[in-house]
mmCIF file of C-alpha atoms and ligand atoms in Angstrom:
data_model
loop_
_atom_site.group_PDB
_atom_site.id
_atom_site.type_symbol
_atom_site.label_atom_id
_atom_site.label_comp_id
_atom_site.label_asym_id
_atom_site.label_seq_id
_atom_site.Cartn_x
_atom_site.Cartn_y
_atom_site.Cartn_z
ATOM 1 C CA MET I 233 33.143 7.976 3.916
ATOM 2 C CA SER I 234 35.229 9.673 6.639
ATOM 3 C CA GLU I 235 36.653 7.665 9.528
ATOM 4 C CA ASN I 236 33.959 8.962 11.942
ATOM 5 C CA THR I 237 30.975 8.002 9.916
ATOM 6 C CA PRO I 238 29.522 5.148 12.041
ATOM 7 C CA LYS I 239 28.380 1.831 10.798
ATOM 8 C CA ARG I 240 24.877 1.835 12.723
ATOM 9 C CA TYR I 241 22.389 4.674 13.914
ATOM 10 C CA HIS I 242 22.442 5.677 17.518
ATOM 11 C CA PRO I 243 20.704 3.314 19.786
ATOM 12 C CA VAL I 244 18.221 5.883 20.611
ATOM 13 C CA HIS I 245 17.402 6.256 16.863
ATOM 14 C CA VAL I 246 16.971 2.560 16.776
ATOM 15 C CA VAL I 247 14.494 2.276 19.871
ATOM 16 C CA ILE I 248 12.503 5.196 18.226
ATOM 17 C CA HIS I 249 12.417 3.625 15.050
ATOM 18 C CA TRP I 250 11.036 0.298 15.916
ATOM 19 C CA LEU I 251 8.658 1.677 18.509
ATOM 20 C CA MET I 252 7.459 4.213 15.894
ATOM 21 C CA ALA I 253 7.022 1.236 13.452
ATOM 22 C CA LEU I 254 4.945 -0.858 15.561
ATOM 23 C CA LEU I 255 2.482 2.257 16.853
ATOM 24 C CA ILE I 256 2.087 3.509 13.079
ATOM 25 C CA VAL I 257 1.369 -0.276 11.504
ATOM 26 C CA MET I 258 -1.136 -0.520 14.590
ATOM 27 C CA MET I 259 -2.574 2.794 14.056
ATOM 28 C CA LEU I 260 -2.914 2.502 10.396
ATOM 29 C CA GLY I 261 -4.283 -1.201 10.442
ATOM 30 C CA VAL I 262 -6.940 -0.265 13.460
ATOM 31 C CA GLY I 263 -7.949 3.053 11.849
ATOM 32 C CA LYS I 264 -8.336 1.624 8.490
ATOM 33 C CA THR I 265 -10.494 -1.838 9.768
ATOM 34 C CA VAL I 266 -11.835 -1.596 13.277
ATOM 35 C CA MET I 267 -12.148 1.996 13.873
ATOM 36 C CA PRO I 268 -14.650 2.772 10.829
ATOM 37 C CA GLY I 269 -16.753 -0.513 11.672
ATOM 38 C CA ILE I 270 -17.918 1.122 15.290
ATOM 39 C CA ASP I 271 -20.989 3.176 14.932
ATOM 40 C CA PRO I 272 -20.668 6.766 16.288
ATOM 41 C CA THR I 273 -23.290 5.989 18.977
ATOM 42 C CA ASP I 274 -21.741 3.056 20.255
ATOM 43 C CA PRO I 275 -20.439 4.093 23.850
ATOM 44 C CA GLN I 276 -17.032 2.217 23.122
ATOM 45 C CA LYS I 277 -16.203 4.674 20.151
ATOM 46 C CA PRO I 278 -15.187 7.726 22.168
ATOM 47 C CA MET I 279 -12.866 5.344 24.263
ATOM 48 C CA MET I 280 -11.510 4.163 21.025
ATOM 49 C CA LEU I 281 -10.561 7.628 19.705
ATOM 50 C CA GLN I 282 -9.141 8.529 23.047
ATOM 51 C CA SER I 283 -6.648 5.818 22.950
ATOM 52 C CA HIS I 284 -6.032 6.566 19.038
ATOM 53 C CA ALA I 285 -5.520 10.436 19.994
ATOM 54 C CA PHE I 286 -3.151 9.665 22.808
ATOM 55 C CA ILE I 287 -1.016 6.926 20.741
ATOM 56 C CA GLY I 288 -1.262 9.635 17.803
ATOM 57 C CA MET I 289 0.297 12.433 20.218
ATOM 58 C CA THR I 290 2.841 10.110 21.484
ATOM 59 C CA ILE I 291 4.181 9.236 17.722
ATOM 60 C CA GLY I 292 3.912 12.975 17.548
ATOM 61 C CA VAL I 293 6.650 13.269 20.448
ATOM 62 C CA LEU I 294 8.644 10.470 19.148
ATOM 63 C CA LEU I 295 8.874 12.216 15.459
ATOM 64 C CA LEU I 296 10.495 15.414 17.388
ATOM 65 C CA VAL I 297 12.817 13.513 19.129
ATOM 66 C CA ARG I 298 13.914 11.610 16.166
ATOM 67 C CA ILE I 299 13.841 15.115 14.080
ATOM 68 C CA VAL I 300 16.213 16.322 16.645
ATOM 69 C CA MET I 301 18.274 13.257 16.583
ATOM 70 C CA LEU I 302 18.705 13.237 12.757
ATOM 71 C CA PHE I 303 20.704 16.246 13.393
ATOM 72 C CA ALA I 304 22.332 15.941 16.747
ATOM 73 C CA ALA I 305 23.889 12.451 16.313
ATOM 74 C CA LYS I 306 26.169 10.989 13.495
ATOM 75 C CA ARG I 307 24.412 8.797 10.929
ATOM 76 C CA PRO I 308 25.646 5.988 8.655
ATOM 77 C CA ALA I 309 26.495 6.848 4.898
ATOM 78 C CA PRO I 310 23.325 6.723 2.903
ATOM 79 C CA ALA I 311 22.243 3.004 1.557
ATOM 80 C CA ASP I 312 23.474 2.161 -1.790
ATOM 81 C CA ALA I 313 20.773 0.391 -3.641
ATOM 82 C CA GLY I 314 23.443 -0.119 -6.621
ATOM 83 C CA ASN I 315 22.266 2.649 -8.838
ATOM 84 C CA ALA I 316 21.551 6.201 -8.827
ATOM 85 C CA ALA I 317 17.622 6.564 -9.603
ATOM 86 C CA LEU I 318 17.165 3.659 -6.627
ATOM 87 C CA ASN I 319 19.395 5.819 -4.633
ATOM 88 C CA PHE I 320 17.188 8.932 -5.342
ATOM 89 C CA ILE I 321 13.982 6.931 -4.901
ATOM 90 C CA GLY I 322 15.154 6.044 -1.647
ATOM 91 C CA ARG I 323 16.366 9.363 -0.025
ATOM 92 C CA ALA I 324 13.071 10.781 -1.530
ATOM 93 C CA VAL I 325 10.786 7.907 0.333
ATOM 94 C CA HIS I 326 12.530 8.615 3.708
ATOM 95 C CA ILE I 327 11.869 12.633 3.396
ATOM 96 C CA LEU I 328 8.345 11.880 2.390
ATOM 97 C CA LEU I 329 7.954 9.325 5.206
ATOM 98 C CA TYR I 330 8.809 12.158 7.680
ATOM 99 C CA VAL I 331 6.600 14.610 5.917
ATOM 100 C CA LEU I 332 3.582 12.332 6.079
ATOM 101 C CA MET I 333 4.219 11.295 9.616
ATOM 102 C CA LEU I 334 4.029 14.923 10.517
ATOM 103 C CA GLY I 335 0.940 15.724 8.291
ATOM 104 C CA MET I 336 -1.037 12.662 10.173
ATOM 105 C CA VAL I 337 -0.053 14.147 13.385
ATOM 106 C CA ALA I 338 -0.826 17.701 12.567
ATOM 107 C CA SER I 339 -4.178 17.018 10.969
ATOM 108 C CA GLY I 340 -4.939 14.580 14.008
ATOM 109 C CA LEU I 341 -4.350 17.617 16.299
ATOM 110 C CA GLY I 342 -6.513 19.977 13.995
ATOM 111 C CA LEU I 343 -9.454 17.644 14.372
ATOM 112 C CA PHE I 344 -8.631 17.257 18.161
ATOM 113 C CA GLN I 345 -9.156 21.139 18.437
ATOM 114 C CA MET I 346 -12.106 21.446 15.777
ATOM 115 C CA ALA I 347 -14.196 18.926 16.923
ATOM 116 C CA ASN I 348 -13.526 19.766 20.604
ATOM 117 C CA LEU I 349 -12.465 16.020 21.380
ATOM 118 C CA PRO I 350 -11.622 16.781 24.995
ATOM 119 C CA ALA I 351 -15.363 17.615 25.781
ATOM 120 C CA VAL I 352 -16.227 14.330 23.474
ATOM 121 C CA PHE I 353 -13.797 12.036 25.804
ATOM 122 C CA SER I 354 -15.269 13.358 28.930
ATOM 123 C CA GLY I 355 -18.867 12.924 27.851
ATOM 124 C CA ALA I 356 -19.830 16.705 27.868
ATOM 125 C CA ALA I 357 -20.417 16.676 23.942
ATOM 126 C CA PRO I 358 -21.688 13.816 21.729
ATOM 127 C CA TYR I 359 -19.483 11.963 19.207
ATOM 128 C CA PRO I 360 -19.404 13.845 16.045
ATOM 129 C CA ALA I 361 -21.880 12.147 13.444
ATOM 130 C CA ASN I 362 -19.151 13.192 10.573
ATOM 131 C CA PHE I 363 -15.587 14.216 11.193
ATOM 132 C CA PHE I 364 -15.565 15.252 7.365
ATOM 133 C CA GLU I 365 -17.304 18.491 8.249
ATOM 134 C CA TYR I 366 -13.732 19.296 9.451
ATOM 135 C CA LEU I 367 -11.386 19.673 6.659
ATOM 136 C CA PRO I 368 -8.354 18.226 8.530
ATOM 137 C CA ARG I 369 -10.275 14.868 8.092
ATOM 138 C CA VAL I 370 -9.834 14.940 4.436
ATOM 139 C CA GLY I 371 -5.993 15.180 4.825
ATOM 140 C CA HIS I 372 -5.910 12.672 7.581
ATOM 141 C CA GLY I 373 -7.529 10.000 5.443
ATOM 142 C CA LEU I 374 -5.723 10.970 2.087
ATOM 143 C CA PHE I 375 -2.252 10.964 4.132
ATOM 144 C CA SER I 376 -3.177 7.726 5.743
ATOM 145 C CA TRP I 377 -3.289 5.996 2.560
ATOM 146 C CA LEU I 378 -0.431 7.627 1.054
ATOM 147 C CA LEU I 379 1.588 6.397 4.393
ATOM 148 C CA LEU I 380 0.557 2.946 4.116
ATOM 149 C CA GLY I 381 1.789 2.872 0.432
ATOM 150 C CA LEU I 382 5.187 4.422 1.174
ATOM 151 C CA VAL I 383 5.541 1.962 4.653
ATOM 152 C CA ALA I 384 4.941 -0.964 2.276
ATOM 153 C CA LEU I 385 7.470 0.753 -0.197
ATOM 154 C CA HIS I 386 10.130 1.064 2.889
ATOM 155 C CA VAL I 387 9.728 -2.610 3.990
ATOM 156 C CA GLY I 388 9.989 -3.880 0.548
ATOM 157 C CA ALA I 389 13.198 -1.773 0.016
ATOM 158 C CA ALA I 390 14.658 -3.165 3.356
ATOM 159 C CA LEU I 391 13.454 -6.595 2.176
ATOM 160 C CA PHE I 392 15.583 -6.010 -1.266
ATOM 161 C CA HIS I 393 18.686 -5.142 0.579
ATOM 162 C CA GLN I 394 18.391 -8.058 3.039
ATOM 163 C CA PHE I 395 17.602 -10.727 0.819
ATOM 164 C CA ILE I 396 18.472 -9.889 -2.735
ATOM 165 C CA LYS I 397 21.371 -7.389 -2.456
ATOM 166 C CA LYS I 398 22.634 -9.289 0.747
ATOM 167 C CA ASP I 399 24.196 -6.432 2.251
ATOM 168 C CA ASN I 400 22.809 -6.942 5.858
ATOM 169 C CA LEU I 401 21.835 -3.167 5.776
ATOM 170 C CA LEU I 402 18.770 -4.037 8.437
ATOM 171 C CA ALA I 403 21.849 -4.350 10.841
ATOM 172 C CA ARG I 404 22.363 -0.611 10.696
ATOM 173 C CA MET I 405 19.042 -0.243 12.531
ATOM 174 C CA TRP I 406 19.804 -2.254 15.302
ATOM 175 C CA PHE I 407 22.003 -2.329 18.424
ATOM 176 C CA GLY I 408 25.692 -3.449 18.143
ATOM 177 C CA LYS I 409 29.395 -2.073 18.016
HETATM 178 C C1 HEM S 1167 0.922 8.994 13.029
HETATM 179 C C2 HEM S 1167 -0.434 9.293 13.654
HETATM 180 C C3 HEM S 1167 -1.484 8.721 13.403
HETATM 181 C C4 HEM S 1167 -1.974 7.936 12.511
HETATM 182 C C5 HEM S 1167 -1.123 6.739 11.673
HETATM 183 C C6 HEM S 1167 -3.605 7.685 12.362
HETATM 184 C C7 HEM S 1167 -4.126 7.076 11.444
HETATM 185 C C8 HEM S 1167 -5.622 7.068 11.152
HETATM 186 C C9 HEM S 1167 -6.387 6.349 10.220
HETATM 187 C C10 HEM S 1167 -5.781 5.284 9.492
HETATM 188 C C11 HEM S 1167 -7.654 6.787 10.517
HETATM 189 C C12 HEM S 1167 -8.833 6.244 9.369
HETATM 190 C C13 HEM S 1167 -8.716 7.134 8.065
HETATM 191 C C14 HEM S 1167 -9.659 6.860 7.210
HETATM 192 O O1 HEM S 1167 -9.422 5.615 6.788
HETATM 193 O O2 HEM S 1167 -10.027 7.649 6.269
HETATM 194 C C15 HEM S 1167 -7.609 7.849 11.293
HETATM 195 C C16 HEM S 1167 -8.833 8.576 11.870
HETATM 196 C C17 HEM S 1167 -9.051 9.623 12.682
HETATM 197 N N1 HEM S 1167 -7.842 10.147 13.224
HETATM 198 FE FE1 HEM S 1167 -6.125 9.510 13.403
HETATM 199 N N2 HEM S 1167 -3.880 8.785 12.996
HETATM 200 C C18 HEM S 1167 -2.848 9.584 13.847
HETATM 201 C C19 HEM S 1167 -3.072 10.473 14.589
HETATM 202 C C20 HEM S 1167 -4.046 11.174 15.078
HETATM 203 C C21 HEM S 1167 -4.097 12.248 16.087
HETATM 204 C C22 HEM S 1167 -2.976 12.848 16.970
HETATM 205 C C23 HEM S 1167 -5.107 12.316 16.509
HETATM 206 C C24 HEM S 1167 -5.788 13.372 17.507
HETATM 207 C C25 HEM S 1167 -5.439 14.062 18.454
HETATM 208 C C26 HEM S 1167 -6.120 11.606 15.545
HETATM 209 C C27 HEM S 1167 -7.274 11.723 15.110
HETATM 210 C C28 HEM S 1167 -8.537 10.961 14.237
HETATM 211 C C29 HEM S 1167 -9.997 11.156 14.137
HETATM 212 C C30 HEM S 1167 -10.635 12.254 15.048
HETATM 213 C C31 HEM S 1167 -10.282 10.384 13.204
HETATM 214 C C32 HEM S 1167 -11.626 10.021 12.765
HETATM 215 C C33 HEM S 1167 -12.168 8.945 13.442
HETATM 216 C C34 HEM S 1167 -13.623 8.811 12.873
HETATM 217 O O3 HEM S 1167 -13.952 9.084 11.554
HETATM 218 O O4 HEM S 1167 -14.436 8.430 13.539
HETATM 219 N N3 HEM S 1167 -5.109 11.073 14.872
HETATM 220 N N4 HEM S 1167 -6.411 7.994 12.132
#
C-alpha cells in the first residue's frame, strides 16, 4: 500500500453511499410491498409511480457522480477478508452492485419512455393495465430481486468485518481524518 493511499473514502463518496443506501432500500421495500398492492385504477397509483420515477432518476444521477468519483478520487486499498476466495467474491459483489443499480435505472427509464409515463402522470393517458407488455418491466423485476440479494450479501459482509473480523472496516465509509 503506497503512502498516498487514503484510510477512508472521500467525504463526497461517503455522503452518496449512505444516501443511495437509504433510497435503494426504500425503493426496493416499497416497490416489493406497497406498489403491487395498489390497484391501477386507484387515483393514488400515478402519484406513487411519479415519486418512484423521480427517486429512481435521482439514484441514477447519484450513481453517475459516484462512478466519476471512483476514478477521480483516491480510494482506500481493497478490503482484506482474510482469504483469496472471499476477497474475489467481495470485488465481484461490488462490481455487480454497480451493474444492477445501472440496470434498474436503465430499465426504469426504458419503461418511462415506452409507457409514455409523462402523459400518465399529467392525466392525459390512463395508468397502463400491465407494465409487463413492455420488455424492460421483466428486467426491472428480475434486477430488483438480484439487487435485493446482493444488498443482503453486502450488508452481511460489512457485519462480518465489523463484528467477526473486528477490523472496523465500516469506518472507511464514514467521515474522519
Ligand atoms: C435504483 C432505482 C430503482 C429501484 C431500486 C426500483 C425498484 C422497483 C421495484 C422493486 C419495483 C417492483 C418490481 C417487482 O416486484 O417486479 C419497481 C417497479 C417499477 N418501476 Fe422501479 N426502481 C428504480 C428505478 C426506476 C425508474 C428510474 C423508473 C422510471 C423512470 C422506474 C419505473 C418503474 C415502473 C414503471 C414499475 C412498474 C410499476 C407497476 O408494475 O405498476 N423505476 N421498481
